[in-house]
Coordinates of C-alpha atoms in Angstrom, one line a residue:
M174 CA 10.2 -194.6 -44.7
K175 CA 9.0 -196.5 -47.7
I176 CA 10.3 -200.1 -47.6
N177 CA 10.7 -201.7 -51.0
R178 CA 9.3 -205.1 -50.4
S179 CA 10.0 -206.2 -54.1
I180 CA 13.7 -206.0 -53.4
I181 CA 13.3 -208.5 -50.5
F182 CA 11.0 -210.8 -52.5
L183 CA 13.3 -210.9 -55.5
F184 CA 16.3 -211.6 -53.3
F185 CA 14.6 -214.7 -51.9
L186 CA 13.1 -215.8 -55.2
S187 CA 16.4 -215.6 -57.0
T188 CA 18.3 -217.6 -54.4
S189 CA 18.2 -221.1 -53.0
I190 CA 18.9 -222.3 -49.5
S191 CA 20.9 -225.4 -48.7
F192 CA 21.8 -225.6 -45.0
G193 CA 22.9 -221.9 -44.8
Q194 CA 24.5 -221.7 -48.3
W195 CA 23.2 -219.1 -50.7
V196 CA 23.6 -219.2 -54.5
Q197 CA 23.2 -216.1 -56.6
I198 CA 21.3 -216.7 -59.8
N199 CA 20.9 -213.2 -61.3
G200 CA 22.6 -214.2 -64.6
N201 CA 22.5 -211.3 -67.0
G202 CA 19.5 -209.9 -65.1
P203 CA 18.9 -207.2 -62.5
Y204 CA 22.1 -207.7 -60.6
G205 CA 23.4 -204.3 -59.5
H206 CA 20.1 -202.6 -60.0
Q207 CA 17.5 -201.7 -57.3
V208 CA 14.4 -203.8 -58.0
E209 CA 11.4 -201.6 -57.6
C210 CA 8.6 -203.9 -58.7
L211 CA 7.7 -207.4 -59.8
A212 CA 4.9 -208.8 -62.0
V213 CA 3.8 -212.3 -63.1
S214 CA 2.1 -213.1 -66.4
G215 CA 1.6 -216.8 -66.9
T216 CA 5.0 -218.4 -66.7
N217 CA 6.8 -215.1 -67.2
L218 CA 8.3 -213.1 -64.4
F219 CA 9.1 -209.4 -64.9
A220 CA 11.4 -207.2 -62.7
G221 CA 11.3 -203.4 -63.0
T222 CA 14.5 -201.8 -61.9
G223 CA 15.7 -198.3 -60.9
G224 CA 18.0 -197.5 -63.8
G225 CA 18.2 -200.8 -65.8
G226 CA 14.7 -201.0 -67.2
I227 CA 12.7 -204.2 -67.3
F228 CA 14.0 -207.8 -67.2
L229 CA 12.2 -211.0 -68.1
S230 CA 12.7 -214.5 -66.7
T231 CA 10.9 -217.5 -68.2
D232 CA 12.5 -220.0 -65.8
N233 CA 11.7 -218.7 -62.3
G234 CA 14.6 -216.4 -62.1
T235 CA 17.4 -218.8 -63.2
S236 CA 18.2 -216.5 -66.1
W237 CA 17.1 -213.0 -67.1
S238 CA 16.9 -211.0 -70.3
A239 CA 16.5 -207.2 -70.6
V240 CA 13.3 -206.3 -72.5
N241 CA 13.5 -202.6 -73.1
T242 CA 13.0 -201.9 -76.8
G243 CA 11.0 -198.7 -77.0
L244 CA 11.2 -198.1 -73.2
S245 CA 12.7 -194.6 -73.2
N246 CA 13.1 -194.5 -69.4
P247 CA 14.9 -197.2 -67.4
Y248 CA 13.5 -196.1 -64.0
V249 CA 10.5 -198.5 -63.6
Q250 CA 8.6 -198.1 -60.4
S251 CA 5.5 -200.2 -61.1
L252 CA 4.2 -203.0 -63.2
A253 CA 0.7 -204.3 -63.9
V254 CA -0.8 -207.1 -66.0
S255 CA -4.2 -206.9 -67.7
G256 CA -4.9 -210.0 -69.8
T257 CA -2.1 -210.2 -72.4
N258 CA -1.1 -206.6 -71.8
L259 CA 1.8 -205.5 -69.6
F260 CA 2.0 -202.0 -68.3
A261 CA 5.1 -200.2 -66.9
G262 CA 5.0 -197.0 -64.8
T263 CA 8.2 -194.9 -65.2
G264 CA 9.5 -191.4 -64.6
V265 CA 8.2 -190.4 -68.1
G266 CA 4.8 -192.0 -68.0
V267 CA 3.2 -195.4 -68.8
F268 CA 4.4 -197.9 -71.4
L269 CA 2.5 -200.8 -72.8
S270 CA 3.8 -204.1 -74.2
T271 CA 1.5 -206.6 -75.9
N272 CA 4.3 -209.1 -76.5
N273 CA 5.8 -209.9 -73.1
G274 CA 8.2 -207.0 -73.2
T275 CA 9.7 -207.6 -76.6
S276 CA 8.7 -204.0 -77.5
W277 CA 7.1 -201.1 -75.7
T278 CA 4.9 -198.1 -76.6
A279 CA 4.2 -195.0 -74.6
V280 CA 0.5 -194.6 -73.7
N281 CA 0.3 -191.2 -72.0
S282 CA -2.5 -189.3 -73.7
G283 CA -4.3 -187.3 -71.0
L284 CA -1.7 -187.8 -68.2
T285 CA -0.7 -184.4 -66.7
N286 CA 2.0 -186.0 -64.6
T287 CA 4.2 -188.7 -65.9
T288 CA 6.0 -189.8 -62.8
I289 CA 4.1 -193.0 -62.1
H290 CA 4.6 -194.6 -58.7
S291 CA 1.9 -197.2 -58.9
L292 CA -0.4 -199.2 -61.2
A293 CA -3.4 -201.4 -60.6
V294 CA -5.9 -203.3 -62.7
N295 CA -9.6 -203.8 -61.9
G296 CA -11.3 -205.6 -64.8
R297 CA -11.1 -203.3 -67.8
N298 CA -10.0 -200.3 -65.6
I299 CA -6.3 -199.4 -65.3
F300 CA -5.3 -197.0 -62.5
A301 CA -2.1 -195.0 -62.4
G302 CA -0.9 -193.2 -59.3
T303 CA 1.3 -190.2 -59.8
V304 CA 3.8 -188.3 -57.7
S305 CA 1.7 -185.1 -57.4
D306 CA -1.4 -185.2 -59.7
G307 CA -3.2 -188.0 -58.1
I308 CA -4.8 -190.9 -59.9
F309 CA -5.6 -191.4 -63.5
L310 CA -8.0 -194.0 -65.1
S311 CA -7.9 -195.6 -68.5
T312 CA -10.6 -197.9 -69.8
N313 CA -9.0 -198.5 -73.1
N314 CA -5.6 -200.1 -72.3
G315 CA -3.9 -196.8 -71.8
K316 CA -4.9 -195.1 -75.1
S317 CA -6.3 -192.2 -73.0
W318 CA -6.3 -191.3 -69.4
T319 CA -8.7 -189.3 -67.2
A320 CA -7.9 -187.8 -63.7
V321 CA -10.2 -189.4 -61.1
N322 CA -9.4 -187.5 -57.9
T323 CA -12.6 -186.3 -56.4
G324 CA -12.2 -186.6 -52.7
L325 CA -8.5 -187.4 -52.9
T326 CA -7.0 -184.8 -50.6
N327 CA -3.5 -186.1 -51.0
T328 CA -2.3 -186.5 -54.6
D329 CA 1.1 -188.1 -54.0
V330 CA 0.0 -191.7 -54.6
Q331 CA 2.6 -194.2 -53.6
S332 CA 0.6 -197.4 -53.9
L333 CA -2.7 -198.8 -55.3
S334 CA -4.5 -202.0 -54.5
V335 CA -7.7 -203.7 -55.7
S336 CA -10.0 -205.9 -53.5
G337 CA -13.2 -207.0 -55.2
T338 CA -15.0 -203.8 -56.2
N339 CA -12.9 -201.6 -53.9
V340 CA -9.8 -199.7 -55.0
F341 CA -7.4 -198.4 -52.3
A342 CA -4.8 -195.7 -52.7
G343 CA -1.9 -195.3 -50.3
T344 CA -0.6 -191.7 -50.2
N345 CA 2.6 -190.1 -49.0
G346 CA 1.5 -188.6 -45.7
G347 CA -2.2 -188.6 -46.3
G348 CA -3.1 -192.2 -45.4
V349 CA -5.4 -194.5 -47.3
F350 CA -8.3 -193.6 -49.5
L351 CA -11.0 -195.9 -50.8
S352 CA -13.1 -195.8 -53.9
T353 CA -16.1 -198.1 -54.5
N354 CA -16.9 -196.7 -57.9
N355 CA -13.8 -197.1 -59.9
G356 CA -12.3 -193.8 -58.9
T357 CA -15.3 -191.6 -59.5
S358 CA -15.0 -190.5 -55.9
W359 CA -12.6 -191.3 -53.0
A360 CA -13.0 -191.2 -49.2
A361 CA -10.3 -191.3 -46.6
V362 CA -10.5 -194.4 -44.4
N363 CA -8.3 -193.2 -41.6
S364 CA -10.6 -190.9 -39.7
G365 CA -8.6 -189.8 -36.7
L366 CA -6.2 -192.7 -36.8
A367 CA -2.9 -190.9 -37.2
N368 CA -0.8 -194.2 -36.9
N369 CA -1.8 -197.2 -38.9
N370 CA 0.4 -199.9 -37.3
V371 CA -1.9 -201.3 -34.7
L372 CA -0.3 -203.6 -32.2
S373 CA -3.0 -204.0 -29.6
L374 CA -6.8 -203.6 -29.2
A375 CA -9.0 -203.5 -26.1
V376 CA -12.7 -203.1 -25.5
S377 CA -14.4 -201.4 -22.5
G378 CA -18.1 -201.2 -22.8
T379 CA -18.8 -199.3 -26.0
N380 CA -15.3 -197.9 -26.2
I381 CA -12.6 -199.5 -28.4
F382 CA -9.0 -198.7 -27.8
A383 CA -6.1 -199.2 -30.3
G384 CA -2.5 -199.2 -29.3
T385 CA -0.1 -198.3 -32.1
W386 CA 3.6 -198.5 -32.9
G387 CA 4.7 -194.9 -32.5
G388 CA 1.4 -193.2 -32.3
G389 CA 0.2 -194.0 -28.8
V390 CA -3.4 -194.9 -28.0
F391 CA -6.5 -194.1 -30.0
L392 CA -10.2 -194.3 -28.9
S393 CA -13.3 -194.9 -30.9
T394 CA -16.8 -194.6 -29.4
N395 CA -18.6 -195.4 -32.6
N396 CA -17.4 -198.8 -33.6
G397 CA -14.4 -197.5 -35.4
T398 CA -16.1 -194.9 -37.6
S399 CA -13.8 -192.3 -36.2
W400 CA -10.8 -192.3 -33.8
T401 CA -9.3 -189.8 -31.4
A402 CA -5.8 -189.8 -30.0
V403 CA -5.9 -190.2 -26.2
N404 CA -2.2 -189.7 -25.2
T405 CA -2.1 -186.9 -22.6
D406 CA 0.8 -187.8 -20.2
L407 CA 1.5 -191.1 -22.1
G408 CA 5.2 -191.1 -21.9
A409 CA 5.8 -193.8 -24.5
F410 CA 4.0 -194.2 -27.9
W411 CA 5.0 -197.8 -28.8
V412 CA 1.9 -199.5 -27.2
N413 CA 2.4 -203.3 -27.3
S414 CA -0.5 -204.3 -25.1
L415 CA -3.7 -203.0 -23.5
A416 CA -5.8 -204.4 -20.7
V417 CA -9.0 -203.4 -19.0
S418 CA -9.7 -204.0 -15.3
G419 CA -13.0 -202.5 -14.2
T420 CA -12.8 -198.8 -15.0
N421 CA -9.0 -199.0 -15.3
L422 CA -7.2 -199.1 -18.6
F423 CA -3.6 -200.2 -18.7
A424 CA -1.1 -199.7 -21.6
G425 CA 2.1 -201.7 -21.8
T426 CA 4.7 -199.9 -23.8
G427 CA 8.0 -200.5 -25.4
G428 CA 10.6 -198.9 -23.1
G429 CA 8.2 -196.7 -21.1
G430 CA 6.7 -199.4 -18.9
I431 CA 3.0 -199.4 -17.9
F432 CA 0.6 -196.5 -17.9
L433 CA -2.8 -196.3 -16.2
S434 CA -5.9 -194.3 -17.3
T435 CA -9.0 -194.1 -15.1
N436 CA -10.9 -191.9 -17.6
N437 CA -10.9 -193.8 -20.9
G438 CA -7.6 -192.5 -22.0
S439 CA -8.2 -188.8 -21.4
S440 CA -5.1 -188.8 -19.2
W441 CA -2.4 -191.3 -18.2
T442 CA -0.1 -191.9 -15.2
A443 CA 3.0 -194.1 -15.2
V444 CA 2.7 -197.0 -12.8
N445 CA 6.2 -198.5 -12.8
S446 CA 7.3 -198.8 -9.2
G447 CA 9.3 -202.0 -8.9
L448 CA 9.1 -202.7 -12.6
T449 CA 12.7 -203.3 -13.4
N450 CA 12.1 -203.9 -17.1
T451 CA 10.0 -201.4 -19.1
S452 CA 9.6 -203.3 -22.4
V453 CA 6.1 -204.6 -21.7
Y454 CA 4.8 -207.0 -24.4
S455 CA 1.7 -208.5 -22.7
L456 CA -0.8 -207.8 -19.9
A457 CA -3.3 -210.0 -18.2
V458 CA -5.9 -209.5 -15.5
N459 CA -7.0 -212.1 -13.0
G460 CA -9.4 -210.7 -10.4
T461 CA -7.5 -208.0 -8.5
N462 CA -4.1 -209.3 -9.9
L463 CA -2.5 -207.6 -12.9
F464 CA 0.3 -209.4 -14.7
A465 CA 2.9 -207.9 -17.0
G466 CA 5.0 -209.9 -19.4
T467 CA 8.3 -208.1 -20.4
Y468 CA 11.0 -208.7 -22.9
G469 CA 14.0 -209.7 -20.8
G470 CA 12.6 -209.2 -17.4
G471 CA 10.0 -212.0 -17.2
V472 CA 6.6 -211.6 -15.4
F473 CA 5.7 -208.9 -12.9
L474 CA 2.7 -208.9 -10.6
S475 CA 0.7 -206.0 -9.2
T476 CA -2.0 -206.4 -6.6
N477 CA -2.8 -202.7 -6.4
N478 CA -3.6 -201.5 -9.9
G479 CA 0.0 -201.0 -10.8
T480 CA 1.0 -198.8 -7.8
S481 CA 3.8 -201.3 -7.2
W482 CA 5.2 -204.4 -9.0
T483 CA 7.0 -207.5 -7.9
A484 CA 8.9 -209.9 -10.2
V485 CA 7.4 -213.4 -10.1
N486 CA 9.8 -215.5 -12.1
S487 CA 10.8 -218.6 -10.1
G488 CA 11.1 -221.5 -12.5
L489 CA 10.7 -219.2 -15.6
I490 CA 13.9 -220.1 -17.5
N491 CA 13.2 -217.7 -20.3
T492 CA 12.3 -214.1 -19.4
N493 CA 11.2 -212.9 -22.9
V494 CA 7.5 -213.2 -22.3
F495 CA 5.4 -212.4 -25.4
S496 CA 2.0 -213.5 -24.2
L497 CA -0.1 -214.1 -21.1
A498 CA -3.4 -215.9 -20.5
V499 CA -5.6 -216.7 -17.5
S500 CA -7.8 -219.8 -17.1
G501 CA -9.4 -220.0 -13.6
T502 CA -6.6 -220.1 -11.1
N503 CA -4.0 -221.0 -13.8
L504 CA -1.7 -218.4 -15.4
F505 CA 0.1 -219.2 -18.6
A506 CA 3.1 -217.4 -20.1
G507 CA 4.2 -217.8 -23.7
T508 CA 8.0 -217.2 -24.2
N509 CA 10.4 -216.7 -27.1
G510 CA 12.0 -220.0 -27.8
Y511 CA 11.1 -221.9 -24.6
G512 CA 7.4 -222.5 -25.0
V513 CA 4.7 -222.2 -22.5
F514 CA 5.0 -222.0 -18.7
L515 CA 2.2 -222.6 -16.1
S516 CA 1.8 -221.0 -12.7
T517 CA -1.0 -222.1 -10.3
N518 CA 0.0 -219.7 -7.6
N519 CA -0.2 -216.2 -9.2
G520 CA 3.4 -216.5 -10.6
T521 CA 5.1 -217.5 -7.3
S522 CA 6.5 -220.5 -9.2
W523 CA 6.4 -221.7 -12.9
T524 CA 6.6 -225.0 -14.6
A525 CA 7.3 -225.6 -18.3
V526 CA 4.3 -227.3 -20.1
N527 CA 5.5 -228.1 -23.6
S528 CA 4.9 -231.8 -24.3
G529 CA 3.9 -232.0 -28.0
L530 CA 4.6 -228.3 -28.6
T531 CA 6.9 -228.5 -31.6
N532 CA 7.4 -224.7 -31.9
N533 CA 8.5 -222.9 -28.7
S534 CA 8.2 -219.3 -29.9
V535 CA 4.7 -218.5 -28.5
Y536 CA 3.5 -215.1 -29.7
S537 CA -0.1 -215.4 -28.5
L538 CA -2.3 -217.4 -26.0
A539 CA -6.1 -217.7 -25.7
V540 CA -8.5 -219.6 -23.5
N541 CA -11.9 -220.9 -24.7
G542 CA -13.7 -222.9 -22.1
T543 CA -11.4 -225.7 -21.0
N544 CA -9.2 -225.3 -24.1
L545 CA -5.9 -223.5 -24.2
F546 CA -4.6 -222.3 -27.5
A547 CA -1.0 -221.2 -28.4
G548 CA -0.2 -219.2 -31.5
T549 CA 3.4 -219.6 -32.6
Y550 CA 6.0 -218.0 -34.9
G551 CA 6.3 -219.5 -38.4
S552 CA 8.9 -219.3 -41.1
D553 CA 10.6 -221.4 -43.8
I554 CA 12.5 -223.1 -41.0
F555 CA 10.0 -223.1 -38.1
R556 CA 6.6 -224.6 -38.6
G557 CA 4.2 -222.1 -37.0
G558 CA 0.5 -222.2 -36.5
V559 CA -1.9 -223.0 -33.6
F560 CA -1.6 -225.7 -30.9
I561 CA -4.3 -226.8 -28.5
S562 CA -4.1 -228.2 -25.0
T563 CA -7.2 -229.6 -23.3
N564 CA -5.3 -230.4 -20.0
N565 CA -3.8 -227.1 -18.9
G566 CA -0.7 -227.5 -21.0
T567 CA 0.2 -231.0 -20.0
S568 CA 0.2 -232.0 -23.7
W569 CA -0.3 -230.1 -26.9
T570 CA -1.6 -231.0 -30.4
A571 CA -1.1 -228.9 -33.6
V572 CA -4.5 -227.8 -35.1
N573 CA -3.7 -226.1 -38.4
S574 CA -5.9 -227.6 -41.1
G575 CA -6.9 -224.8 -43.4
L576 CA -4.2 -222.4 -42.1
M577 CA -1.5 -221.2 -44.4
T578 CA 1.7 -223.2 -44.0
N579 CA 4.2 -222.0 -41.4
T580 CA 2.2 -218.9 -40.7
T581 CA 2.9 -216.7 -37.6
V582 CA -0.1 -216.4 -35.3
H583 CA 0.0 -213.0 -33.7
S584 CA -3.4 -212.8 -31.9
F585 CA -6.6 -214.6 -30.9
A586 CA -10.2 -213.5 -30.3
V587 CA -13.0 -215.6 -28.9
S588 CA -16.7 -215.2 -29.6
G589 CA -18.9 -217.8 -28.0
T590 CA -17.7 -221.2 -29.3
N591 CA -15.9 -219.5 -32.3
L592 CA -12.2 -218.8 -32.3
F593 CA -10.5 -216.3 -34.6
V594 CA -6.7 -216.0 -35.2
G595 CA -4.8 -213.1 -36.6
T596 CA -1.9 -214.2 -38.7
D597 CA 0.6 -213.0 -41.3
N598 CA -1.9 -214.3 -43.9
G599 CA -5.0 -212.7 -42.6
V600 CA -7.9 -213.7 -40.2
F601 CA -9.0 -217.3 -39.9
L602 CA -12.1 -218.7 -38.1
S603 CA -12.6 -222.1 -36.4
T604 CA -16.0 -223.2 -35.2
N605 CA -14.6 -226.6 -33.9
N606 CA -11.8 -225.7 -31.5
G607 CA -9.2 -225.5 -34.2
T608 CA -9.9 -228.9 -35.9
S609 CA -10.3 -226.8 -39.1
W610 CA -9.9 -223.2 -40.1
T611 CA -11.5 -221.0 -42.8
A612 CA -10.1 -217.7 -44.1
V613 CA -12.4 -214.7 -43.5
N614 CA -10.4 -212.0 -45.4
S615 CA -12.9 -210.7 -47.9
G616 CA -12.2 -206.9 -48.3
L617 CA -9.1 -207.0 -46.1
T618 CA -6.3 -205.4 -48.1
N619 CA -3.6 -205.9 -45.5
T620 CA -3.3 -209.4 -44.1
T621 CA -0.7 -209.0 -41.4
I622 CA -2.9 -208.9 -38.3
H623 CA -1.3 -207.9 -35.1
S624 CA -4.4 -207.8 -32.9
L625 CA -8.0 -208.9 -32.7
A626 CA -10.9 -207.9 -30.5
V627 CA -14.7 -208.6 -30.4
S628 CA -17.0 -205.7 -29.6
G629 CA -20.7 -206.3 -29.6
T630 CA -21.6 -207.8 -33.0
N631 CA -18.3 -206.9 -34.7
L632 CA -14.8 -208.3 -35.0
F633 CA -12.0 -205.7 -35.1
A634 CA -8.5 -206.4 -36.6
G635 CA -5.4 -204.2 -36.1
T636 CA -3.1 -204.4 -39.1
D637 CA 0.5 -203.7 -39.9
N638 CA 0.5 -200.1 -41.3
N639 CA -3.2 -200.3 -42.5
G640 CA -5.1 -199.3 -39.4
V641 CA -8.1 -201.0 -37.9
W642 CA -10.6 -203.0 -39.8
K643 CA -14.1 -204.0 -38.8
R644 CA -16.4 -206.9 -39.9
P645 CA -19.7 -208.1 -38.6
L646 CA -19.5 -211.4 -36.9
S647 CA -22.7 -212.5 -38.7
E648 CA -20.9 -212.3 -42.1
M649 CA -18.3 -214.9 -40.9
I650 CA -20.2 -217.1 -38.5
T651 CA -22.8 -218.5 -40.8
D652 CA -24.2 -221.9 -39.8
V653 CA -22.7 -224.6 -42.0
K654 CA -24.6 -227.6 -40.7
E655 CA -25.9 -230.9 -41.7
I656 CA -29.5 -230.7 -43.0
N657 CA -30.5 -234.3 -42.8
N658 CA -29.3 -237.7 -41.7
N659 CA -29.6 -239.5 -45.1
L660 CA -26.1 -240.2 -46.1
P661 CA -25.5 -239.5 -49.8
A662 CA -24.0 -241.9 -52.3
N663 CA -22.1 -239.3 -54.4
F664 CA -20.6 -235.9 -54.2
S665 CA -22.9 -233.2 -55.5
L666 CA -23.2 -229.5 -55.6
S667 CA -26.7 -228.0 -56.0
Q668 CA -27.7 -224.7 -57.7
N669 CA -27.9 -221.9 -55.3
Y670 CA -31.3 -220.7 -54.2
P671 CA -32.6 -218.1 -54.7
N672 CA -30.8 -217.2 -58.0
P673 CA -30.7 -214.4 -58.9
F674 CA -30.3 -213.2 -55.3
N675 CA -29.7 -210.1 -53.1
P676 CA -27.7 -210.2 -50.9
T677 CA -27.8 -213.7 -49.6
T678 CA -28.3 -217.2 -51.1
M679 CA -28.0 -220.8 -49.9
I680 CA -25.8 -223.4 -51.5
K681 CA -26.5 -227.1 -50.7
Y682 CA -23.9 -229.8 -51.2
S683 CA -23.4 -233.5 -50.4
V684 CA -20.4 -235.4 -49.1
P685 CA -20.4 -239.3 -49.3
K686 CA -17.1 -239.8 -47.5
A687 CA -14.9 -237.9 -45.0
G688 CA -12.4 -235.6 -46.4
L689 CA -11.4 -232.0 -47.1
V690 CA -14.1 -229.9 -48.9
T691 CA -13.6 -226.5 -50.3
I692 CA -16.2 -224.2 -51.8
K693 CA -14.9 -220.9 -53.2
V694 CA -16.6 -218.0 -55.1
F695 CA -14.9 -216.4 -58.1
D696 CA -15.8 -213.3 -60.1
I697 CA -16.3 -213.3 -63.9
L698 CA -12.5 -212.7 -64.4
G699 CA -11.7 -215.9 -62.4
R700 CA -10.4 -214.1 -59.3
E701 CA -11.2 -215.7 -56.0
V702 CA -13.4 -213.4 -53.9
S703 CA -14.6 -215.6 -51.0
T704 CA -14.1 -218.9 -49.4
L705 CA -17.3 -220.4 -48.0
V706 CA -16.0 -223.8 -46.9
N707 CA -12.5 -225.1 -46.2
Q708 CA -13.0 -227.9 -43.7
E709 CA -12.7 -231.6 -43.2
K710 CA -16.3 -232.9 -43.6
M711 CA -17.9 -236.1 -42.4
P712 CA -20.4 -237.8 -44.8
G713 CA -23.6 -235.9 -44.9
N714 CA -25.8 -233.3 -46.7
Y715 CA -24.9 -229.6 -45.9
N716 CA -25.8 -226.1 -46.8
V717 CA -23.8 -222.9 -46.6
E718 CA -24.9 -219.3 -47.0
F719 CA -23.2 -216.8 -49.3
N720 CA -23.6 -213.2 -48.1
A721 CA -22.7 -210.9 -51.0
S722 CA -23.6 -207.6 -49.3
N723 CA -20.1 -206.3 -50.0
F724 CA -20.0 -207.3 -53.7
A725 CA -21.2 -205.6 -56.8
S726 CA -24.0 -206.9 -59.0
G727 CA -22.9 -209.3 -61.6
I728 CA -22.2 -212.9 -62.5
Y729 CA -20.1 -215.0 -60.1
F730 CA -19.1 -218.7 -60.1
Y731 CA -18.8 -221.0 -57.1
R732 CA -16.7 -224.2 -57.2
M733 CA -16.7 -227.2 -55.0
Q734 CA -13.6 -229.4 -54.7
A735 CA -13.4 -232.6 -52.7
G736 CA -10.6 -235.0 -53.7
S737 CA -11.0 -235.7 -57.4
F738 CA -14.5 -234.2 -57.5
V739 CA -14.8 -230.7 -58.9
E740 CA -17.9 -228.9 -60.0
T741 CA -18.6 -225.3 -60.8
K742 CA -22.0 -223.4 -61.0
K743 CA -23.0 -219.9 -61.9
L744 CA -24.8 -217.5 -59.6
I745 CA -26.2 -214.0 -60.3
L746 CA -26.2 -211.1 -57.8
L747 CA -28.8 -208.4 -58.6
K748 CA -28.9 -205.3 -56.4

């Protein structure tokens, strides 16, 4: 089922909330029409509808005007902006407006299929995804189009997305395809992964397991290059959680309970005796003890690899257990709405440990040394993010500097002293126990991260409907450290060295007083492509490495901002 997210977005944009009261502000706009797509150009907001054509708002949706002169088809499924040009994909081809929709002109020369589901812009290149003839490219603002389908084995293209030099195409039934050369050739990036909604990840030696929503468990033995379904006798395919205990692999499912595999997923056996609730959201291993957190049934304990289970809920006043974590002899449970509970006796009894925890919907837990982290649910009403406890949950402190406001934290991963979080806004890294966070999302086209896992030198991220992604830890964990003890008198940003460079270069900067410092990299079109620094910095001289191995040759700009200080310099990547 294809969910039209533009409808949801426009609904919220065109309403205001005041203690539960909604006010409709569609004016003469898209009311009564299905809103298929949205686009922003400067202060102008455009809405493409199914049957009403295109509407323009210049006041953030307070009022709308139809802008359809010359638009011969009112069914608009996609919109894209390229400079001062606005493109509309319809059931009869592509239309171009150079005057904010005041008038439209058909630009279809070379298109062999005029049912346009998707549009995307990458520099001077405009891509159009069609219902059955694949993808077309125009390099001249739509005056002419050329099919660019080499390697595209599914030509019903529902969506297009651009990330740096990568163009991704989402197809109807064929998964995702990637082009790194502006459509000259395409490659499927779904090898073996028949379900792309990845809820859980687990690592056992060189094996990586992915638990999906509806597709069961998949195994990769080559760092995610290819995947194989391993579902024989797996009686439920909604896999919320995975856990490894020695040579045993456990899968917690939605409605089917827990399954055990002793042969890396080649076959599974249900192990549910005594498990009175089969919606298993979390699993944790502590020595020979296996714990299962369920939705509605609380926590269950097995001391015999799942052969039998016993409910261990005394003192647990909320039985919707989303997350579990073990720290020494302490077991922690994160619940829905009631915060964190601690058991020091393998679940025999529980105590609430929530002092300072201002959000009690705890979706994820992680232990790093003596620190306990809780990831919470975030929304416009509930302030989400990460909390830290250094005293086994006796007290908590929010640690969200650098995280997106009110984000939901679905997952954690630990690598040495480094902590990663998977959120609704991508992956973030903290090298200082959550004091500050930096986004590490370069190349990640889907930023709803359900699960994280470290395997060897790589971090793996399981996304919402976009499969598993891999990134080397070395790309993200670059030493950003003070290079001498002479405190500077002024802010400064030095020219990178070497310059030109391939693929790494060093950037030095100075901070005379404590405060938030950001250093971001932009392409020649002004689009942000990487965040190098986003942290509170003490006075000192620092350097940071920029690794551009995933970027195309060309001119880039890097900008430092600290308080009122802003400086931009140019760097040149030559490969």
